[in-house]
């Protein structure tokens, strides 16, 4: 009787949690409803975790003597793991968000792989289907764990250079095949089809070792700038692994949550790859960013440096300004300064908008978060497709710390590596100011024709220093219209 | 009566298909401005794996199973708690302009 009641309670709470996860994600379709969405999902999670302790009422006979110890261990692990991750999540800088998400994602993959390991070592799977699904979940979870850790190390610049060697893709492919073969061998041995000279636990060790190794090898050759796409893929992987282990444990909440995330991660990955003008396989299996020094067409015009103060005053008397921020702005920690300048312009009656490229920042949407952190209201922030036509009717486009995403070569130069990539049409504004540290090229190593245009002036210097000068210059004019 | 739900292979495939479809449709409506919180938010959702970890650890009968189960709960809890913490923090930063706030207080109720 107790068993029936406890299982019904778990069932109902898990059902509610699965609903809240989907409803919470659904509420992320607007910045207005999103904060309550994540809170609802959080309530679902907390309820599911608390309810899961009811499993203690109905454990395997073999585990009964250990029950008190196991409950204690569960509580310690929950408090320890949850506490440390919570503390880190509250403290992490917004610029370091991609690394943090990579770590959390690796943890999820690791947890799914660990559950699979318990099932495998305890030989708990009944039937071929369960065993095969367990092994697949283990493989994907382990790859997600070790791959996410490498992605984290790259984003945190602990690993600085992509590791590449000749025949790498073939070697990685072989490691993947060997891993799958060991998995197949485990299935055959477990079901007595063949007898093995190696004991099954050893085989399981080798299987996990090979899967972890594959995750490392697969991620090492990919450049740091492509890491966001990789994290998104591993996010989908972890979701898939969780969903598969959910099937093994016969837990529909895990199945649904895992699969929703798996599909969501896949969609996000595709969106990102599209914004970078590349295919997912291109990102994973080719060495981008090493040899893209292509022959450039002749560029007419010259770079025209101007003083920051002059540019600031010019914008003060413009009627409309669109700002194109790039990751260089965040590197200079100048978001607050930028918004301070924007507020001065608004007080003087200038209409100001922000235009965000889908791959601005090191992770899609990171630039939006950084601006929001600086206090910029979200209704001033516009995405590429919503604002691109407005540049032509705008007095000034102010490009700060961005380069390739405003390079007109993407529209015109078929030989350019970024040809076809959607770009922000900053060059179509009546006047363009580019704030830049020096004359260097962008990430893709391409000369930017925008900088040489007749309507473009360059403001050289650190973004924070330049904005300070602009603010001083506009303040010095007096603020007759200031609110 | 044993009150347990057996999910067979085909039922599982149906659940997977519907969940994947739901995820695809729901995420397709999220605007690009929220893509970073979306990524960390969906990352948080697969933290539900901690529930599987607790199940595995409670049913552990050997020291090895206990050790691996402990790791499963530790990592799963980190995934869930950390994912929630960063997503909640980021979403709280998105604020509207004052004039929009005044005009649109009723839109939020939709």
XYZ file of C-alpha atoms in Angstrom:
593
model
C 0.000 0.000 0.000
C 2.789 2.370 1.004
C 4.570 1.507 -2.222
C 1.549 2.367 -4.326
C 1.065 5.684 -2.572
C 4.723 6.672 -2.807
C 4.964 5.713 -6.465
C 1.780 7.641 -7.252
C 3.140 10.719 -5.499
C 6.439 10.492 -7.403
C 4.529 9.955 -10.639
C 2.293 12.966 -10.176
C 5.101 15.275 -9.068
C 7.338 14.191 -11.951
C 4.487 14.785 -14.371
C 4.040 18.271 -12.923
C 7.790 18.899 -13.170
C 7.882 17.859 -16.827
C 4.996 20.238 -17.511
C 6.678 23.099 -15.651
C 9.928 22.594 -17.591
C 8.160 22.942 -20.909
C 5.922 25.759 -19.733
C 8.948 27.557 -18.257
C 10.866 27.304 -21.530
C 7.763 28.451 -23.367
C 7.693 31.601 -21.227
C 11.190 32.408 -22.459
C 9.647 33.638 -25.693
C 9.613 37.162 -24.249
C 11.882 39.047 -21.821
C 8.684 40.045 -19.975
C 7.650 36.511 -19.051
C 11.052 34.791 -19.024
C 12.052 35.489 -15.373
C 8.882 33.829 -14.072
C 9.424 30.965 -16.540
C 12.748 29.916 -15.067
C 11.340 30.230 -11.535
C 8.462 27.883 -12.392
C 10.899 25.383 -13.878
C 12.963 25.718 -10.698
C 9.934 24.869 -8.553
C 9.351 21.788 -10.704
C 12.966 20.734 -10.239
C 12.928 21.213 -6.462
C 9.686 19.252 -6.119
C 11.001 16.388 -8.274
C 14.224 16.176 -6.246
C 12.387 16.122 -2.907
C 9.873 13.553 -4.176
C 12.678 11.309 -5.433
C 13.559 10.484 -1.813
C 10.310 8.504 -1.717
C 12.182 5.933 -3.806
C 13.740 4.990 -0.446
C 10.462 3.274 0.512
C 10.871 0.754 -2.261
C 14.507 -0.087 -2.899
C 16.076 -3.332 -4.149
C 16.344 -6.021 -1.486
C 20.134 -6.055 -1.831
C 20.297 -2.324 -1.080
C 18.061 -2.435 2.025
C 20.896 -2.810 4.583
C 22.649 0.196 3.046
C 19.564 2.404 2.882
C 20.397 4.815 5.698
C 23.943 5.250 4.407
C 22.633 5.824 0.882
C 20.126 8.448 2.010
C 22.919 10.202 3.885
C 25.218 10.060 0.857
C 22.446 11.453 -1.370
C 21.887 14.409 0.936
C 25.625 15.133 1.198
C 26.041 14.955 -2.587
C 23.013 17.208 -3.149
C 24.164 19.869 -0.697
C 27.792 19.710 -1.790
C 27.263 19.654 -5.569
C 24.305 22.009 -5.527
C 25.902 24.392 -3.056
C 29.206 24.795 -4.866
C 27.564 25.193 -8.278
C 25.026 27.690 -6.885
C 27.778 29.765 -5.297
C 29.829 29.717 -8.513
C 26.773 30.628 -10.577
C 25.960 33.622 -8.384
C 29.534 34.871 -8.547
C 30.572 34.293 -12.162
C 31.152 37.349 -14.374
C 28.791 37.683 -17.335
C 31.779 37.651 -19.696
C 32.699 34.191 -18.365
C 29.200 32.783 -18.933
C 30.144 30.476 -21.842
C 32.710 28.630 -19.691
C 30.242 28.313 -16.840
C 27.530 26.836 -19.061
C 30.125 24.402 -20.456
C 30.980 23.198 -16.932
C 27.357 22.740 -15.859
C 26.670 20.914 -19.070
C 29.626 18.589 -18.547
C 28.308 17.839 -15.063
C 24.926 16.790 -16.496
C 26.629 14.537 -19.050
C 28.801 13.071 -16.315
C 25.771 12.382 -14.139
C 24.019 10.549 -16.990
C 27.166 8.513 -17.665
C 27.508 7.705 -13.946
C 23.917 6.449 -13.773
C 24.648 4.258 -16.777
C 27.796 2.987 -15.024
C 25.796 1.951 -11.943
C 23.371 0.089 -14.198
C 26.168 -1.581 -16.154
C 28.390 -2.613 -13.248
C 25.370 -3.923 -11.347
C 24.208 -5.755 -14.497
C 20.741 -4.307 -13.893
C 19.511 -3.964 -17.446
C 16.960 -6.567 -18.440
C 16.892 -7.388 -22.098
C 19.005 -6.364 -25.062
C 17.106 -3.112 -25.692
C 17.735 -1.785 -22.195
C 21.396 -2.715 -22.323
C 21.930 -1.097 -25.723
C 20.118 2.076 -24.635
C 22.157 2.188 -21.414
C 25.372 1.896 -23.415
C 24.353 4.639 -25.838
C 23.430 6.926 -22.963
C 26.768 6.140 -21.331
C 28.671 6.875 -24.523
C 26.921 10.186 -25.262
C 27.054 11.315 -21.641
C 30.766 10.511 -21.344
C 31.578 12.310 -24.611
C 29.583 15.301 -23.382
C 31.479 15.291 -20.065
C 35.019 15.168 -21.419
C 34.165 17.341 -24.450
C 32.573 20.029 -22.287
C 35.615 20.087 -20.030
C 37.897 20.655 -23.026
C 35.504 23.356 -24.282
C 35.677 24.992 -20.862
C 39.485 24.890 -20.880
C 39.552 26.489 -24.316
C 37.081 29.227 -23.424
C 38.941 29.941 -20.216
C 42.120 30.126 -22.311
C 43.823 27.389 -20.343
C 44.181 25.574 -23.661
C 45.173 28.271 -26.078
C 45.878 26.556 -29.357
C 43.767 24.001 -31.182
C 45.632 20.705 -31.276
C 45.822 19.332 -34.796
C 47.821 16.605 -36.478
C 47.699 14.934 -39.886
C 45.102 12.199 -40.196
C 43.323 13.454 -37.107
C 39.797 12.948 -38.427
C 40.588 9.367 -39.441
C 42.158 8.673 -36.038
C 39.127 10.161 -34.223
C 36.823 8.117 -36.419
C 38.720 4.966 -35.464
C 38.437 5.782 -31.744
C 34.673 6.232 -32.207
C 34.402 2.896 -34.042
C 36.441 1.097 -31.391
C 34.200 2.530 -28.665
C 31.091 1.317 -30.474
C 32.702 -2.080 -31.063
C 33.473 -2.486 -27.349
C 29.857 -1.592 -26.630
C 28.671 -4.257 -29.063
C 31.083 -6.733 -27.508
C 29.677 -6.013 -24.036
C 26.164 -6.727 -25.309
C 27.277 -9.997 -26.924
C 29.182 -11.143 -23.836
C 26.409 -10.214 -21.419
C 23.902 -12.233 -23.374
C 26.213 -15.236 -23.693
C 26.600 -15.071 -27.459
C 30.356 -15.202 -27.099
C 32.675 -15.823 -24.196
C 35.280 -13.230 -23.423
C 38.807 -13.613 -22.048
C 38.301 -10.228 -20.386
C 35.818 -9.929 -17.507
C 32.816 -7.667 -18.122
C 33.711 -5.003 -15.494
C 37.071 -4.536 -17.223
C 35.299 -4.177 -20.550
C 33.054 -1.499 -19.051
C 36.124 0.369 -17.809
C 37.661 0.263 -21.270
C 34.355 1.367 -22.803
C 34.141 4.460 -20.597
C 37.824 5.208 -21.114
C 37.401 5.111 -24.894
C 34.238 7.256 -24.788
C 35.915 9.905 -22.621
C 38.962 9.868 -24.886
C 36.761 10.389 -27.931
C 35.141 13.457 -26.355
C 38.593 14.950 -25.733
C 39.895 14.132 -29.216
C 36.795 15.420 -30.944
C 36.978 18.808 -29.190
C 40.732 19.464 -29.227
C 41.073 20.471 -32.903
C 38.189 22.974 -32.821
C 39.159 26.635 -32.487
C 38.174 28.698 -29.441
C 35.859 30.940 -31.460
C 33.726 27.960 -32.455
C 33.305 26.740 -28.878
C 29.781 28.179 -28.421
C 28.516 25.931 -31.204
C 30.324 23.007 -29.602
C 28.753 23.729 -26.205
C 25.345 23.873 -27.830
C 25.956 20.477 -29.426
C 27.107 18.994 -26.122
C 24.054 20.544 -24.471
C 21.937 18.558 -26.923
C 24.099 15.467 -26.278
C 23.589 15.684 -22.527
C 19.854 16.075 -23.063
C 19.838 12.985 -25.237
C 21.901 10.998 -22.719
C 19.542 12.024 -19.899
C 16.554 11.016 -22.016
C 18.068 7.596 -22.765
C 18.945 6.931 -19.117
C 15.384 8.033 -18.297
C 14.162 5.166 -20.450
C 16.519 2.750 -18.696
C 15.241 3.893 -15.284
C 11.667 3.926 -16.623
C 11.312 7.559 -15.585
C 9.207 9.565 -18.075
C 10.187 12.942 -16.548
C 13.816 12.322 -17.442
C 12.815 11.071 -20.877
C 10.746 14.158 -21.655
C 13.074 16.756 -20.141
C 16.101 15.155 -21.770
C 14.538 14.935 -25.184
C 13.119 18.482 -25.096
C 16.623 19.755 -24.371
C 18.103 17.461 -27.001
C 15.852 18.938 -29.689
C 16.279 22.490 -28.384
C 20.057 22.128 -28.389
C 20.031 20.830 -31.948
C 17.868 23.745 -33.145
C 20.071 26.322 -31.402
C 23.153 24.724 -32.922
C 21.694 25.011 -36.405
C 20.656 28.649 -35.838
C 24.159 29.506 -34.679
C 25.863 27.768 -37.555
C 23.585 29.645 -39.963
C 24.495 32.996 -38.418
C 28.175 32.117 -38.836
C 27.527 31.144 -42.430
C 28.872 27.632 -41.872
C 27.537 24.135 -41.608
C 27.738 22.190 -38.362
C 29.967 19.555 -39.961
C 32.233 22.324 -41.224
C 32.666 23.573 -37.663
C 33.281 20.121 -36.224
C 35.463 18.599 -38.882
C 37.452 21.328 -40.615
C 40.205 23.526 -39.380
C 38.757 26.978 -39.692
C 40.726 30.055 -38.758
C 44.190 28.780 -39.589
C 44.756 29.520 -43.238
C 42.168 31.992 -44.421
C 44.671 34.554 -45.680
C 43.090 34.861 -49.081
C 43.975 37.253 -51.801
C 42.139 40.471 -51.202
C 40.673 42.616 -53.932
C 42.043 46.150 -54.179
C 40.430 48.397 -51.616
C 39.945 52.013 -52.567
C 40.082 54.866 -50.099
C 42.045 55.314 -46.913
C 41.657 55.034 -43.165
C 40.662 58.423 -41.753
C 41.389 58.837 -38.039
C 39.388 61.396 -36.030
C 39.361 62.567 -32.423
C 36.941 60.892 -30.037
C 35.654 64.270 -28.844
C 34.758 65.359 -32.389
C 32.924 62.113 -33.036
C 31.058 62.467 -29.735
C 29.926 66.009 -30.542
C 28.866 64.969 -34.054
C 26.602 62.298 -32.584
C 25.205 64.781 -30.047
C 23.831 66.844 -32.977
C 22.642 63.858 -35.030
C 18.994 62.874 -34.895
C 19.492 59.109 -34.976
C 22.331 56.806 -33.949
C 22.591 53.023 -34.189
C 25.296 51.381 -32.096
C 26.875 48.109 -33.219
C 28.657 46.585 -30.211
C 31.042 43.647 -30.498
C 32.938 41.537 -28.052
C 35.775 44.106 -28.040
C 33.437 46.326 -26.007
C 33.185 43.660 -23.304
C 36.937 43.029 -23.397
C 37.415 46.736 -22.617
C 34.721 46.475 -19.880
C 33.129 49.558 -21.397
C 29.419 48.620 -21.458
C 28.564 50.931 -18.549
C 30.467 53.805 -20.120
C 28.675 53.194 -23.391
C 25.271 53.339 -21.762
C 26.281 56.512 -19.910
C 27.120 58.086 -23.273
C 23.853 56.812 -24.751
C 21.861 58.403 -21.934
C 23.572 61.738 -22.650
C 22.604 61.453 -26.321
C 19.021 60.558 -25.412
C 18.835 63.529 -23.062
C 19.848 65.697 -26.027
C 16.971 64.256 -28.063
C 18.926 61.783 -30.185
C 17.165 58.505 -31.020
C 19.559 55.677 -30.089
C 19.250 51.973 -30.837
C 21.533 48.983 -30.420
C 21.981 46.526 -33.282
C 23.133 43.041 -32.296
C 24.570 40.504 -34.695
C 23.576 36.889 -33.897
C 27.198 35.918 -33.244
C 28.234 39.058 -31.346
C 30.005 37.987 -28.174
C 31.415 34.543 -27.627
C 28.037 32.887 -27.322
C 24.778 33.720 -29.120
C 22.922 36.365 -27.173
C 25.846 37.086 -24.851
C 26.085 40.686 -26.072
C 22.411 41.168 -25.152
C 23.109 39.901 -21.634
C 26.153 42.161 -21.278
C 24.134 45.216 -22.350
C 21.261 44.242 -20.048
C 23.767 43.939 -17.211
C 24.925 47.499 -17.912
C 21.300 48.635 -17.565
C 20.355 49.016 -21.235
C 16.578 48.395 -21.517
C 15.771 45.458 -23.798
C 13.445 47.550 -25.959
C 16.503 49.507 -27.181
C 18.192 46.297 -28.323
C 17.382 45.118 -31.833
C 18.374 41.986 -33.722
C 19.845 41.928 -37.204
C 16.703 41.160 -39.188
C 14.667 43.778 -37.337
C 17.019 46.719 -37.745
C 19.066 46.133 -40.870
C 16.839 48.223 -43.136
C 17.039 51.175 -40.766
C 20.744 51.898 -41.293
C 20.049 53.619 -44.625
C 17.883 56.239 -42.862
C 20.203 56.680 -39.919
C 22.598 59.565 -39.352
C 25.349 57.725 -37.528
C 26.349 54.090 -37.078
C 28.771 53.705 -34.166
C 30.712 50.429 -34.396
C 32.503 49.502 -31.162
C 34.690 46.432 -30.873
C 33.011 44.712 -33.828
C 34.623 44.006 -37.178
C 33.685 41.023 -39.322
C 29.958 41.369 -38.622
C 29.913 44.742 -40.413
C 32.229 43.814 -43.286
C 30.450 44.549 -46.597
C 32.684 41.963 -48.283
C 30.170 39.401 -47.007
C 27.669 40.892 -49.463
C 29.896 41.600 -52.454
C 33.209 39.720 -52.497
C 32.710 36.143 -53.617
C 36.321 35.240 -52.809
C 35.964 36.335 -49.186
C 35.766 33.596 -46.551
C 32.810 35.371 -44.983
C 30.923 35.741 -48.272
C 27.220 35.085 -47.718
C 27.312 35.621 -43.964
C 24.466 37.892 -42.840
C 25.995 41.211 -41.756
C 24.768 44.432 -40.216
C 24.507 47.124 -42.907
C 26.422 49.743 -40.924
C 28.094 50.939 -44.142
C 24.737 52.235 -45.385
C 24.423 54.815 -42.628
C 25.146 58.422 -43.581
C 28.126 58.518 -41.252
C 30.038 55.649 -39.653
C 32.387 55.842 -36.676
C 34.473 52.803 -35.873
C 36.036 52.597 -32.424
C 38.989 50.253 -32.620
C 42.156 49.559 -30.678
C 44.457 49.552 -33.676
C 44.565 48.777 -37.360
C 44.467 45.001 -36.864
C 42.159 42.658 -38.704
C 39.150 40.849 -37.312
C 38.931 37.263 -36.137
C 38.640 35.964 -39.688
C 41.769 37.873 -40.707
C 40.030 39.836 -43.444
C 40.487 43.488 -44.386
C 37.265 45.389 -43.745
C 36.213 47.549 -46.707
C 33.806 49.468 -44.455
C 36.731 51.185 -42.715
C 37.957 52.612 -46.031
C 34.582 53.977 -47.105
C 34.082 57.712 -47.737
C 31.475 57.912 -44.976
C 33.638 56.180 -42.372
C 35.998 57.669 -39.789
C 38.163 55.700 -37.386
C 38.432 56.513 -33.691
C 41.504 54.694 -32.409
C 41.879 53.767 -28.775
C 40.619 51.590 -25.973
C 36.813 51.606 -26.000
C 36.532 52.752 -22.375
C 39.002 55.616 -22.897
C 37.318 56.692 -26.136
C 33.868 56.723 -24.535
C 35.169 58.718 -21.568
C 36.427 61.377 -23.989
C 33.108 61.381 -25.874
C 31.183 61.796 -22.624
C 33.414 64.677 -21.518
C 33.085 66.401 -24.890
C 29.290 66.190 -24.916
C 29.051 67.282 -21.260
C 31.292 70.278 -22.010
C 28.743 71.499 -24.544
C 26.302 72.011 -21.723
C 23.155 69.997 -21.434
C 20.384 72.365 -22.278
C 18.023 69.505 -23.070
C 19.130 67.316 -20.187
C 16.312 65.901 -18.163
C -1.223 -4.931 -7.423
C 2.142 -3.686 -8.445
C 1.641 -0.035 -9.340
C 4.441 0.523 -11.782
C 4.523 1.961 -15.232
C 6.346 -0.150 -17.787
C 7.468 1.917 -20.752
C 8.138 -0.427 -23.620
C 10.323 0.333 -26.615
C 7.610 1.717 -28.851
C 5.910 3.799 -26.169
C 9.360 5.238 -25.406
C 9.845 6.155 -29.043
C 6.497 7.952 -29.086
C 7.413 9.867 -25.927
C 10.793 10.781 -27.412
C 9.256 11.905 -30.687
C 6.612 14.096 -29.064
C 9.074 15.601 -26.576
C 11.592 16.371 -29.309
C 8.889 17.999 -31.397
C 7.683 20.042 -28.427
C 11.228 21.171 -27.669
C 11.820 22.196 -31.256
C 8.600 24.214 -31.486
C 8.973 25.879 -28.075
C 12.573 26.911 -28.672
C 11.803 28.134 -32.176
C 9.743 30.944 -30.622
C 12.494 32.251 -28.380
C 13.904 35.557 -29.680
C 17.641 35.846 -30.357
C 18.007 38.395 -27.566
C 17.385 35.585 -25.046
C 19.558 32.917 -26.642
C 22.185 32.888 -23.893
C 19.658 32.477 -21.038
C 17.874 29.928 -23.224
C 21.018 27.868 -23.559
C 21.700 27.960 -19.824
C 17.989 27.416 -19.114
C 17.749 24.289 -21.237
C 21.045 23.255 -19.644
C 19.276 23.611 -16.292
C 16.365 21.449 -17.439
C 18.535 18.412 -18.108
C 19.709 18.788 -14.509
C 16.639 16.611 -13.773
C 19.186 13.825 -14.234
C 19.865 14.317 -10.511
C 16.590 12.480 -9.840
C 17.949 9.467 -11.720
C 21.144 9.776 -9.719
C 19.247 9.695 -6.429
C 17.333 6.621 -7.615
C 20.584 4.879 -8.548
C 22.314 5.810 -5.289
C 19.382 4.719 -3.092
C 19.443 1.342 -4.826
C 23.209 0.941 -4.575
C 24.293 -2.232 -2.775
C 28.081 -2.259 -3.239
C 30.716 0.314 -2.364
C 31.464 0.765 -6.055
C 27.808 1.511 -6.846
C 27.649 3.883 -3.908
C 30.739 5.740 -5.087
C 29.509 6.114 -8.669
C 25.985 6.952 -7.500
C 27.404 9.620 -5.205
C 29.140 11.179 -8.215
C 25.938 11.023 -10.244
C 24.022 12.969 -7.588
C 26.910 15.380 -6.995
C 27.251 16.233 -10.691
C 23.508 16.264 -11.359
C 22.880 18.586 -8.421
C 25.625 20.892 -9.705
C 24.035 20.924 -13.140
C 20.595 21.784 -11.779
C 21.599 24.330 -9.124
C 24.224 26.078 -11.246
C 22.032 26.176 -14.336
C 19.211 27.742 -12.365
C 21.462 30.268 -10.631
C 22.983 31.703 -13.805
C 19.746 31.680 -15.817
C 17.762 33.403 -13.080
C 20.529 35.972 -12.656
C 20.697 36.769 -16.356
C 16.954 37.016 -16.887
C 16.612 39.418 -13.951
C 18.911 41.827 -15.814
C 16.563 42.288 -18.748
C 14.557 45.393 -17.903
C 12.329 47.517 -20.137
C 12.564 51.320 -20.516
C 10.481 53.238 -18.023
C 7.963 54.398 -20.614
C 7.510 50.849 -21.859
C 7.114 49.604 -18.309
C 4.341 52.111 -17.683
C 2.526 51.366 -20.917
C 2.900 47.607 -20.999
C 2.048 46.487 -17.498
C -1.043 44.830 -18.929
C 0.860 43.002 -21.685
C 2.798 41.041 -19.083
C -0.445 39.490 -17.927
C -1.132 37.822 -21.228
